[in-house]
XYZ file of C-alpha atoms in Angstrom:
413
model
C -15.957 -18.347 -26.231
C -16.035 -15.307 -23.973
C -18.568 -15.308 -21.110
C -19.660 -11.874 -19.998
C -22.591 -10.534 -17.969
C -24.360 -7.315 -16.920
C -24.441 -6.344 -13.361
C -26.171 -3.861 -10.938
C -23.497 -1.339 -11.086
C -22.748 0.915 -8.164
C -21.762 4.308 -9.655
C -21.631 8.013 -8.816
C -24.471 10.301 -8.687
C -24.072 12.569 -11.794
C -23.087 15.708 -10.039
C -20.174 13.964 -8.315
C -18.744 11.679 -11.066
C -15.896 13.995 -11.907
C -15.029 14.436 -8.291
C -15.153 10.866 -7.423
C -13.440 9.325 -10.452
C -9.642 8.808 -9.692
C -6.586 7.463 -11.389
C -5.821 3.816 -10.649
C -4.186 3.102 -7.356
C -0.877 1.830 -8.821
C 0.130 4.934 -10.925
C 1.000 6.959 -7.780
C 2.506 6.510 -4.291
C 0.811 7.378 -0.922
C 2.170 10.854 -0.764
C 1.091 11.882 -4.202
C -2.365 10.357 -3.475
C -2.533 12.483 -0.346
C -1.791 15.621 -2.358
C -4.282 14.710 -4.930
C -7.262 14.419 -2.472
C -6.695 17.775 -0.779
C -9.916 19.615 -0.905
C -11.827 16.645 -2.330
C -13.445 14.375 0.142
C -15.237 12.579 -2.750
C -12.015 11.273 -4.509
C -12.070 7.444 -4.879
C -8.453 7.395 -3.677
C -10.051 7.354 -0.108
C -11.070 3.718 -1.094
C -8.384 2.679 -3.549
C -5.483 4.045 -1.369
C -7.200 4.175 1.976
C -3.794 4.656 3.807
C -4.052 8.387 2.903
C -6.657 8.626 5.644
C -4.430 6.863 8.316
C -1.264 7.773 10.132
C 1.728 7.793 7.769
C 3.583 5.347 9.854
C 1.027 2.497 9.151
C 2.334 0.064 6.581
C 0.223 0.311 3.390
C -0.321 -3.575 3.687
C -1.600 -3.337 7.351
C -5.086 -4.744 7.974
C -6.189 -1.419 9.159
C -5.742 -0.083 5.559
C -8.147 -2.602 4.147
C -10.541 -2.028 6.867
C -10.357 1.773 6.233
C -11.076 1.082 2.547
C -14.126 -1.012 3.385
C -15.452 1.600 5.773
C -14.783 4.514 3.459
C -16.678 2.751 0.606
C -19.569 2.021 2.908
C -19.689 5.583 4.049
C -19.641 6.980 0.508
C -22.471 4.693 -0.435
C -24.531 5.423 2.808
C -24.057 9.081 2.054
C -25.554 8.583 -1.278
C -22.581 9.648 -3.353
C -23.281 6.504 -5.253
C -26.410 4.950 -6.562
C -26.997 1.283 -7.724
C -28.854 0.248 -10.803
C -31.934 -1.899 -10.130
C -31.333 -4.293 -13.002
C -28.312 -5.918 -14.679
C -26.803 -3.397 -17.078
C -23.918 -2.990 -19.323
C -22.073 0.277 -19.717
C -20.187 2.092 -22.427
C -16.942 4.000 -21.382
C -15.426 6.407 -23.822
C -12.171 8.253 -23.237
C -10.847 11.091 -25.534
C -7.226 12.124 -25.374
C -5.701 14.493 -27.678
C -8.542 13.960 -30.137
C -8.219 10.211 -30.141
C -11.163 8.349 -28.757
C -11.277 4.672 -27.338
C -14.708 3.260 -26.643
C -15.010 0.295 -24.396
C -17.749 -1.981 -22.996
C -17.969 -2.321 -19.176
C -19.122 -5.763 -17.984
C -18.509 -8.530 -15.599
C -16.076 -11.158 -16.910
C -15.941 -14.688 -15.811
C -13.064 -15.886 -13.414
C -13.274 -19.193 -15.249
C -12.366 -17.387 -18.588
C -9.209 -16.146 -16.801
C -8.436 -19.559 -15.288
C -9.082 -21.300 -18.663
C -6.991 -18.786 -20.600
C -9.841 -17.376 -22.627
C -8.700 -14.231 -21.065
C -5.079 -14.221 -21.928
C -2.154 -12.862 -20.058
C 1.186 -11.410 -21.163
C 2.905 -10.488 -17.877
C 3.999 -12.347 -14.858
C 2.583 -11.306 -11.472
C 4.186 -10.937 -8.142
C 2.682 -12.687 -5.175
C 2.947 -9.662 -2.810
C 1.124 -7.378 -5.170
C -1.595 -9.974 -5.801
C -2.109 -10.258 -2.049
C -2.563 -6.613 -1.584
C -5.432 -6.544 -4.080
C -6.847 -9.747 -2.830
C -7.205 -8.139 0.650
C -8.635 -4.997 -0.855
C -11.194 -6.822 -2.898
C -12.176 -9.284 -0.060
C -12.461 -6.508 2.659
C -14.534 -4.255 0.330
C -16.520 -7.155 -0.972
C -16.280 -5.454 -4.374
C -14.269 -4.840 -7.442
C -13.604 -1.237 -7.381
C -11.635 -0.610 -10.609
C -12.172 -2.287 -13.883
C -9.618 -4.544 -15.529
C -8.417 -3.170 -18.824
C -9.140 -5.790 -21.623
C -8.920 -5.817 -25.375
C -10.108 -8.052 -28.201
C -10.021 -8.352 -31.906
C -12.712 -5.983 -33.111
C -16.056 -7.482 -34.038
C -17.960 -5.242 -36.397
C -21.369 -6.204 -35.069
C -20.508 -5.562 -31.535
C -19.051 -2.177 -32.492
C -22.190 -1.325 -34.471
C -24.494 -2.062 -31.534
C -22.176 -0.041 -29.119
C -21.923 2.831 -31.582
C -25.818 2.897 -31.938
C -26.390 3.101 -28.272
C -23.723 5.872 -27.732
C -25.692 8.142 -29.995
C -27.889 8.587 -27.080
C -27.438 11.250 -24.281
C -24.635 10.097 -21.974
C -25.012 9.471 -18.306
C -21.544 11.102 -17.422
C -19.606 13.535 -19.509
C -16.621 15.473 -17.968
C -13.038 16.435 -18.248
C -10.555 15.285 -15.728
C -7.852 17.417 -14.295
C -5.422 16.154 -16.997
C -7.542 17.192 -19.713
C -8.842 13.661 -20.760
C -12.631 13.488 -21.391
C -14.602 10.744 -19.887
C -18.015 9.836 -21.271
C -20.273 6.958 -20.205
C -23.596 5.432 -21.164
C -25.785 3.018 -19.299
C -27.286 0.126 -21.361
C -30.252 -0.837 -19.399
C -32.382 -2.367 -22.082
C -32.490 -6.078 -21.189
C -32.862 -6.993 -24.789
C -29.831 -5.127 -25.830
C -27.892 -6.517 -22.830
C -28.701 -10.077 -23.756
C -27.890 -9.354 -27.477
C -24.357 -8.036 -26.572
C -23.779 -11.012 -24.039
C -24.546 -13.349 -26.904
C -22.422 -11.540 -29.369
C -19.434 -11.746 -27.027
C -19.808 -15.679 -27.190
C -18.351 -15.215 -30.619
C -15.189 -13.616 -29.174
C -12.580 -16.443 -29.032
C -10.097 -14.611 -26.793
C -9.872 -11.521 -24.699
C -6.475 -10.080 -23.725
C -5.423 -8.252 -20.583
C -3.976 -4.903 -21.669
C -3.316 -3.540 -18.176
C -4.217 -4.935 -14.702
C -2.513 -8.328 -14.468
C -2.300 -8.201 -10.687
C -5.929 -7.095 -10.228
C -7.205 -9.920 -12.569
C -5.194 -12.578 -10.701
C -6.448 -11.226 -7.454
C -10.151 -10.976 -8.446
C -9.919 -14.568 -9.641
C -8.435 -15.809 -6.415
C -11.027 -14.035 -4.368
C -13.621 -15.695 -6.445
C -12.056 -19.118 -5.752
C -11.806 -18.274 -2.022
C -15.587 -17.629 -1.981
C -16.152 -20.881 -3.806
C -14.436 -22.769 -1.073
C -16.556 -20.953 1.601
C -19.758 -21.756 -0.611
C -19.321 -25.383 -1.820
C -22.825 -25.450 -3.182
C -22.228 -22.465 -5.431
C -23.963 -22.554 -8.883
C -21.377 -20.480 -10.851
C -23.850 -17.552 -11.283
C -23.050 -15.827 -7.973
C -21.418 -12.411 -8.376
C -18.108 -13.603 -6.859
C -17.642 -15.840 -10.005
C -17.078 -12.643 -12.039
C -14.977 -9.436 -11.921
C -15.227 -5.960 -13.227
C -13.767 -5.364 -16.638
C -13.932 -2.937 -19.626
C -12.922 -4.227 -22.895
C -11.839 -2.067 -25.868
C -11.544 -3.377 -29.538
C -7.864 -3.411 -30.496
C -8.265 -0.863 -33.213
C -9.109 1.695 -30.606
C -6.016 1.308 -28.517
C -2.696 3.033 -28.651
C 0.420 1.645 -26.928
C 2.948 4.311 -25.932
C 6.679 3.999 -25.976
C 8.345 2.863 -22.708
C 11.770 4.373 -22.787
C 14.987 3.348 -20.801
C 17.768 5.377 -19.070
C 20.971 3.990 -17.659
C 23.224 5.373 -15.025
C 26.545 4.391 -16.532
C 28.338 2.851 -19.621
C 29.518 -0.226 -17.640
C 33.216 0.951 -17.625
C 33.305 1.802 -21.333
C 34.366 5.160 -22.637
C 31.939 6.897 -25.020
C 34.060 5.887 -28.017
C 34.293 2.255 -26.885
C 30.507 2.126 -26.230
C 29.758 3.424 -29.716
C 32.134 0.945 -31.217
C 30.313 -1.956 -29.389
C 26.932 -0.593 -30.440
C 27.988 -0.287 -34.160
C 28.538 -4.056 -34.328
C 24.731 -4.656 -34.237
C 23.314 -1.179 -35.256
C 23.813 1.518 -37.803
C 24.405 4.703 -36.076
C 23.676 8.235 -37.470
C 24.400 11.350 -35.347
C 21.434 13.595 -34.989
C 21.697 17.152 -36.260
C 20.358 18.535 -33.047
C 20.401 17.249 -29.475
C 16.753 17.891 -28.603
C 15.936 14.270 -28.976
C 14.964 11.614 -31.532
C 11.638 9.817 -31.427
C 11.543 6.609 -33.613
C 9.012 6.556 -36.463
C 9.261 2.804 -37.357
C 10.123 -0.615 -35.743
C 13.716 -1.600 -35.038
C 14.937 1.973 -34.728
C 15.898 3.754 -31.554
C 16.934 7.136 -30.355
C 20.040 6.991 -28.190
C 21.349 9.856 -26.046
C 24.920 9.663 -24.609
C 25.854 12.453 -22.261
C 23.530 14.833 -24.126
C 24.275 13.840 -27.673
C 21.501 12.200 -29.755
C 21.869 9.373 -32.296
C 19.496 7.452 -34.413
C 20.324 3.693 -34.307
C 18.881 0.984 -36.517
C 19.128 -2.719 -35.818
C 21.243 -4.463 -38.586
C 19.964 -7.537 -40.427
C 20.708 -10.653 -38.384
C 20.692 -8.904 -35.012
C 17.299 -10.244 -34.282
C 14.775 -13.047 -35.386
C 11.804 -11.530 -37.135
C 10.033 -14.920 -37.091
C 9.962 -14.983 -33.181
C 7.051 -12.955 -31.600
C 9.224 -12.136 -28.603
C 12.761 -11.694 -30.093
C 11.493 -9.361 -32.868
C 10.253 -6.896 -30.263
C 12.223 -3.712 -30.008
C 12.477 -4.097 -26.246
C 14.045 -7.613 -26.883
C 16.369 -6.187 -29.509
C 17.659 -3.631 -27.175
C 18.015 -5.903 -24.240
C 19.846 -8.605 -26.170
C 22.098 -6.418 -28.175
C 22.979 -3.350 -25.938
C 21.627 -3.814 -22.338
C 22.874 -7.322 -21.514
C 26.041 -7.702 -23.667
C 27.382 -4.137 -23.456
C 25.945 -2.432 -20.464
C 25.865 -5.636 -18.247
C 22.151 -5.389 -17.187
C 20.873 -8.942 -17.104
C 17.506 -8.402 -15.424
C 15.869 -5.022 -15.831
C 13.453 -5.836 -13.052
C 16.210 -6.020 -10.397
C 18.947 -3.775 -11.555
C 19.333 -0.362 -9.833
C 21.323 1.022 -12.788
C 18.334 1.475 -15.102
C 15.167 3.335 -14.899
C 12.099 3.539 -17.191
C 10.159 6.534 -18.605
C 6.631 6.234 -19.963
C 6.075 7.895 -23.354
C 3.403 10.201 -21.821
C 6.360 12.028 -20.335
C 8.040 12.653 -23.640
C 11.664 12.758 -24.959
C 12.230 15.681 -22.775
C 12.275 13.575 -19.741
C 15.186 11.548 -21.180
C 17.203 14.647 -21.595
C 16.241 15.782 -18.079
C 17.458 12.539 -16.617
C 20.748 12.546 -18.702
C 21.401 15.962 -17.233
C 20.599 14.824 -13.767
C 21.741 11.330 -13.052
C 21.994 9.150 -16.139
C 24.629 8.719 -18.786
C 22.813 6.954 -21.642
C 19.043 6.906 -22.624
C 17.017 5.119 -25.323
C 13.811 6.292 -26.948
C 11.749 3.348 -28.236
C 9.188 2.851 -31.002
C 5.966 1.809 -29.230
C 4.925 -1.898 -29.116
C 1.896 -2.732 -31.249
C -1.168 -4.247 -29.729
C -0.923 -7.028 -32.326
C 2.475 -7.837 -30.833
C 1.010 -8.214 -27.366
C -1.678 -10.464 -28.683
C 0.861 -12.581 -30.697
C 2.897 -13.131 -27.489
C -0.138 -14.069 -25.474
C -1.398 -16.436 -28.168
C 1.650 -18.500 -27.719
C 1.403 -18.639 -24.003
C 4.476 -16.354 -23.441
C 5.006 -13.108 -21.607
C 6.179 -9.833 -22.806
C 9.615 -8.605 -21.648
C 9.361 -6.329 -18.691
C 8.340 -2.601 -19.236
C 7.157 -3.139 -22.753
C 3.874 -1.372 -22.881
C 2.555 1.927 -21.557
C -1.166 2.567 -22.184
C -2.797 5.977 -22.233
C -5.246 7.200 -21.117
C -5.537 5.423 -17.875
C -8.939 4.159 -16.758
C -10.580 5.991 -14.019
C -11.569 4.130 -10.818
C -14.797 4.813 -9.053
C -17.041 5.187 -12.056
C -18.183 1.550 -11.801
C -18.216 -0.737 -8.791
C -19.166 -4.375 -8.787
C -20.481 -5.813 -5.607
C -19.624 -9.422 -4.857
């Protein structure tokens, strides 16, 4: 049973929403963030990546970075770039990319649901990345970017959300990447209570993106509980900012791989080894091959493209993890042939999000790689199946687009 609640959202004044809204902190480095804010003093990157307003020599995990984030957020609120709703509200957040819409509900989720695995995980987290966001949330005393959740669609919840979204939106703008962002404020307390009650019928929610931010938000909540032993459980620090989309709305994009060398094999030897577990078909042109079904891959070797299909017996269709294409590639090519045991640590492999297209694989092959693989996207049902058995997805399995914008909703602790 999922426990959600409304909150008094801190959000941009209408005329500044498009200027404030920014891509998440973890999709760019500091230098790129500095470039993005040129001429835009309103960008929320001044909060989420506050190092851009400090000397470049300062470490991004220095205490001064978190202090600057806190100060920048306070200044933006004091200057009335933001307003705060006077009652607990829920919010609808719709994104439209290439004609495809995904519509989510913005709310506060319970840290206990995360701890008790009502909100399920499918990735490991790293302590140093958690600590960065713990510091950021703690210093800012706020969740500044929503966690990206999903759930198995509930028709009644969808009907209520769709009915409200027939009203005039609060924000409606196109970001610089062409993605449209539309939001509505659900400020009717009766509708808020109805949706909160309906979510009690949702057995599980799943983290689609934002595992480190979720873990960090929960740990900040636990820290606050230690400082307030008489807490009731209803304080704001017991909750974190989230937006949940029904599973049918989401599209997972491919997450492709490129490798620097053939691990000592000649091209002929490599193809011979691959043919043991895959059917190989040379493509008629070398522009690229984008798989259209599971268990098929595009493979580019030194500029030549092949379609490869996993042979029967090369994977276990009954195992939620081993049947994933990322696992099939890892266990049949990357590890035994190319000698890459751990893709998280190897410097011989790199990853290309599907948003960058097949052309990026060709570009890397021309530049610094010898072999590339185009993948069929992981399905959202596969992510849920892995999370349901308490396991984690292989590294670099999913790439979600569009990315949620930070700065549209802030939850004060």
